[in-house]
């Protein structure tokens, strides 16, 4: 079965500290992988996506993610978080046989403390 | 990339009534997608709406409860019918914007009382 797992429901991080959000997927091939952020009362904003090529992907707002095929993972990182990074983060994937139909993880809520 | 205007942004509705949500895109798109985000949950796809054909619903969602219209390539509506408190959710539309990018509307927060 196809699925996306975000093991951490909630993460608290100090401002200026590094952040890593985990994402694992289950699919028979390599899906198209995405990270979205949802700020309170807002829609979803795309941070980055991976389809092929370089496994380290750079996104907006200083985020990057690394695709590891052997671990079926696509973890999101940021070296130094800002208070404005407090939000909910969703990992998601698409497959070519269900194009346009995202499968989302449960989300990770990030809280940034002073 | 495409810009989506989704309306209303929020509403409070009585049980048994219906709410129609609109998504207007600033460019022509083939497919539009409707998602539901229940409180504290992730997003779940409700249906795919192609212009000129019936919407395709995902398992667990039916047309009588979630009728969708797609009259042209820039507009779609989702109606949530016969509302119950369990329908209290955020509803979002999404479109493909090219280069494998997808844009989401800002969402409609529905509260059923």
Short mmCIF file of N, CA and C in Angstrom, two decimals, chain A residues 32 34 36 38 41-44 46 49 51 88 90 94 99-102 104-107, chain B residues 31 33 35 37 41-43 45 48 56 58 90 92 96 99-102 104-106 109:
data_model
loop_
_atom_site.label_atom_id
_atom_site.label_comp_id
_atom_site.label_asym_id
_atom_site.label_seq_id
_atom_site.Cartn_x
_atom_site.Cartn_y
_atom_site.Cartn_z
N UNK A 32 7.23 11.00 -6.70
CA UNK A 32 7.57 12.41 -6.72
C UNK A 32 7.27 12.96 -5.33
N UNK A 34 7.34 15.83 -2.13
CA UNK A 34 7.12 17.24 -1.87
C UNK A 34 7.13 17.51 -0.36
N UNK A 36 5.40 20.61 1.96
CA UNK A 36 4.56 21.80 2.03
C UNK A 36 4.55 22.33 3.46
N UNK A 38 2.20 24.83 6.12
CA UNK A 38 0.90 25.46 6.33
C UNK A 38 0.98 26.30 7.60
N UNK A 41 -4.07 29.38 9.67
CA UNK A 41 -5.07 30.09 8.89
C UNK A 41 -4.71 30.29 7.43
N UNK A 42 -3.63 29.65 7.00
CA UNK A 42 -3.18 29.81 5.62
C UNK A 42 -3.33 28.52 4.83
N UNK A 43 -3.21 28.66 3.52
CA UNK A 43 -3.19 27.48 2.68
C UNK A 43 -1.83 26.82 2.70
N UNK A 44 -1.60 25.95 1.78
CA UNK A 44 -0.33 25.23 1.69
C UNK A 44 0.64 25.97 0.77
N UNK A 46 4.36 25.46 -1.14
CA UNK A 46 5.38 24.50 -1.51
C UNK A 46 6.75 24.97 -1.06
N UNK A 49 10.51 20.24 -3.95
CA UNK A 49 10.04 18.99 -4.53
C UNK A 49 11.22 18.24 -5.13
N UNK A 51 12.06 15.09 -8.00
CA UNK A 51 11.60 14.14 -9.00
C UNK A 51 12.70 13.18 -9.40
N UNK A 88 2.86 24.10 10.44
CA UNK A 88 2.73 22.66 10.25
C UNK A 88 3.33 22.30 8.90
N UNK A 90 3.99 19.37 5.97
CA UNK A 90 3.46 18.15 5.39
C UNK A 90 4.40 17.61 4.32
N UNK A 94 3.39 12.07 -5.04
CA UNK A 94 2.58 11.77 -6.20
C UNK A 94 3.19 10.58 -6.91
N UNK A 99 -1.61 10.64 -10.99
CA UNK A 99 -1.05 11.98 -11.12
C UNK A 99 -2.04 13.04 -10.64
N UNK A 100 -1.52 13.97 -9.83
CA UNK A 100 -2.33 15.05 -9.30
C UNK A 100 -2.97 14.72 -7.99
N UNK A 101 -2.98 13.47 -7.60
CA UNK A 101 -3.64 13.05 -6.37
C UNK A 101 -2.58 12.85 -5.30
N UNK A 102 -2.39 13.88 -4.52
CA UNK A 102 -1.39 13.82 -3.47
C UNK A 102 -1.78 12.84 -2.38
N UNK A 104 -0.71 12.65 1.43
CA UNK A 104 -0.05 13.47 2.43
C UNK A 104 0.27 12.66 3.68
N UNK A 105 1.37 13.04 4.33
CA UNK A 105 1.62 12.54 5.66
C UNK A 105 0.73 13.25 6.66
N UNK A 106 0.80 12.82 7.91
CA UNK A 106 -0.07 13.36 8.95
C UNK A 106 0.34 14.76 9.39
N UNK A 107 1.53 15.17 9.01
CA UNK A 107 1.99 16.50 9.37
C UNK A 107 2.82 16.52 10.64
N UNK B 31 -7.20 19.93 -14.81
CA UNK B 31 -7.76 19.22 -13.65
C UNK B 31 -7.70 20.10 -12.41
N UNK B 33 -8.51 19.72 -8.12
CA UNK B 33 -8.62 18.71 -7.08
C UNK B 33 -9.20 19.35 -5.82
N UNK B 35 -9.72 18.83 -1.66
CA UNK B 35 -9.22 18.11 -0.50
C UNK B 35 -9.99 18.54 0.74
N UNK B 37 -9.44 18.68 5.03
CA UNK B 37 -8.52 18.57 6.16
C UNK B 37 -9.33 18.65 7.44
N UNK B 41 -5.93 16.73 11.44
CA UNK B 41 -5.62 15.65 10.51
C UNK B 41 -4.88 16.18 9.29
N UNK B 42 -4.44 15.25 8.46
CA UNK B 42 -3.80 15.62 7.21
C UNK B 42 -4.87 15.83 6.14
N UNK B 43 -4.41 16.10 4.95
CA UNK B 43 -5.34 16.35 3.84
C UNK B 43 -5.71 15.04 3.17
N UNK B 45 -7.85 13.60 -0.27
CA UNK B 45 -8.44 13.95 -1.55
C UNK B 45 -9.90 13.52 -1.57
N UNK B 48 -11.53 14.57 -8.05
CA UNK B 48 -10.84 15.24 -9.16
C UNK B 48 -11.90 15.76 -10.12
N UNK B 56 -14.50 12.69 -10.49
CA UNK B 56 -14.13 11.35 -10.03
C UNK B 56 -13.89 11.40 -8.53
N UNK B 58 -13.03 9.86 -4.69
CA UNK B 58 -12.19 8.89 -3.98
C UNK B 58 -13.07 8.04 -3.07
N UNK B 90 -11.41 21.99 7.04
CA UNK B 90 -10.92 22.94 6.05
C UNK B 90 -10.99 22.24 4.69
N UNK B 92 -9.92 22.53 0.66
CA UNK B 92 -8.97 23.21 -0.22
C UNK B 92 -9.10 22.68 -1.64
N UNK B 96 -2.75 21.90 -10.97
CA UNK B 96 -1.38 21.74 -11.43
C UNK B 96 -0.98 23.01 -12.17
N UNK B 99 5.38 22.24 -14.80
CA UNK B 99 6.66 21.84 -14.22
C UNK B 99 6.45 21.05 -12.93
N UNK B 100 5.40 20.25 -12.93
CA UNK B 100 5.08 19.37 -11.79
C UNK B 100 4.82 20.15 -10.52
N UNK B 101 4.43 21.42 -10.68
CA UNK B 101 4.09 22.20 -9.51
C UNK B 101 2.59 22.19 -9.28
N UNK B 102 2.21 22.33 -8.05
CA UNK B 102 0.80 22.39 -7.70
C UNK B 102 0.56 23.56 -6.77
N UNK B 104 -2.22 25.38 -4.16
CA UNK B 104 -3.40 25.15 -3.35
C UNK B 104 -4.08 26.47 -3.04
N UNK B 105 -5.41 26.41 -2.97
CA UNK B 105 -6.14 27.57 -2.49
C UNK B 105 -5.87 27.79 -1.01
N UNK B 106 -6.31 28.93 -0.52
CA UNK B 106 -6.05 29.27 0.88
C UNK B 106 -6.98 28.54 1.83
N UNK B 109 -12.57 27.33 5.83
CA UNK B 109 -12.77 26.73 7.15
C UNK B 109 -14.25 26.68 7.45
#
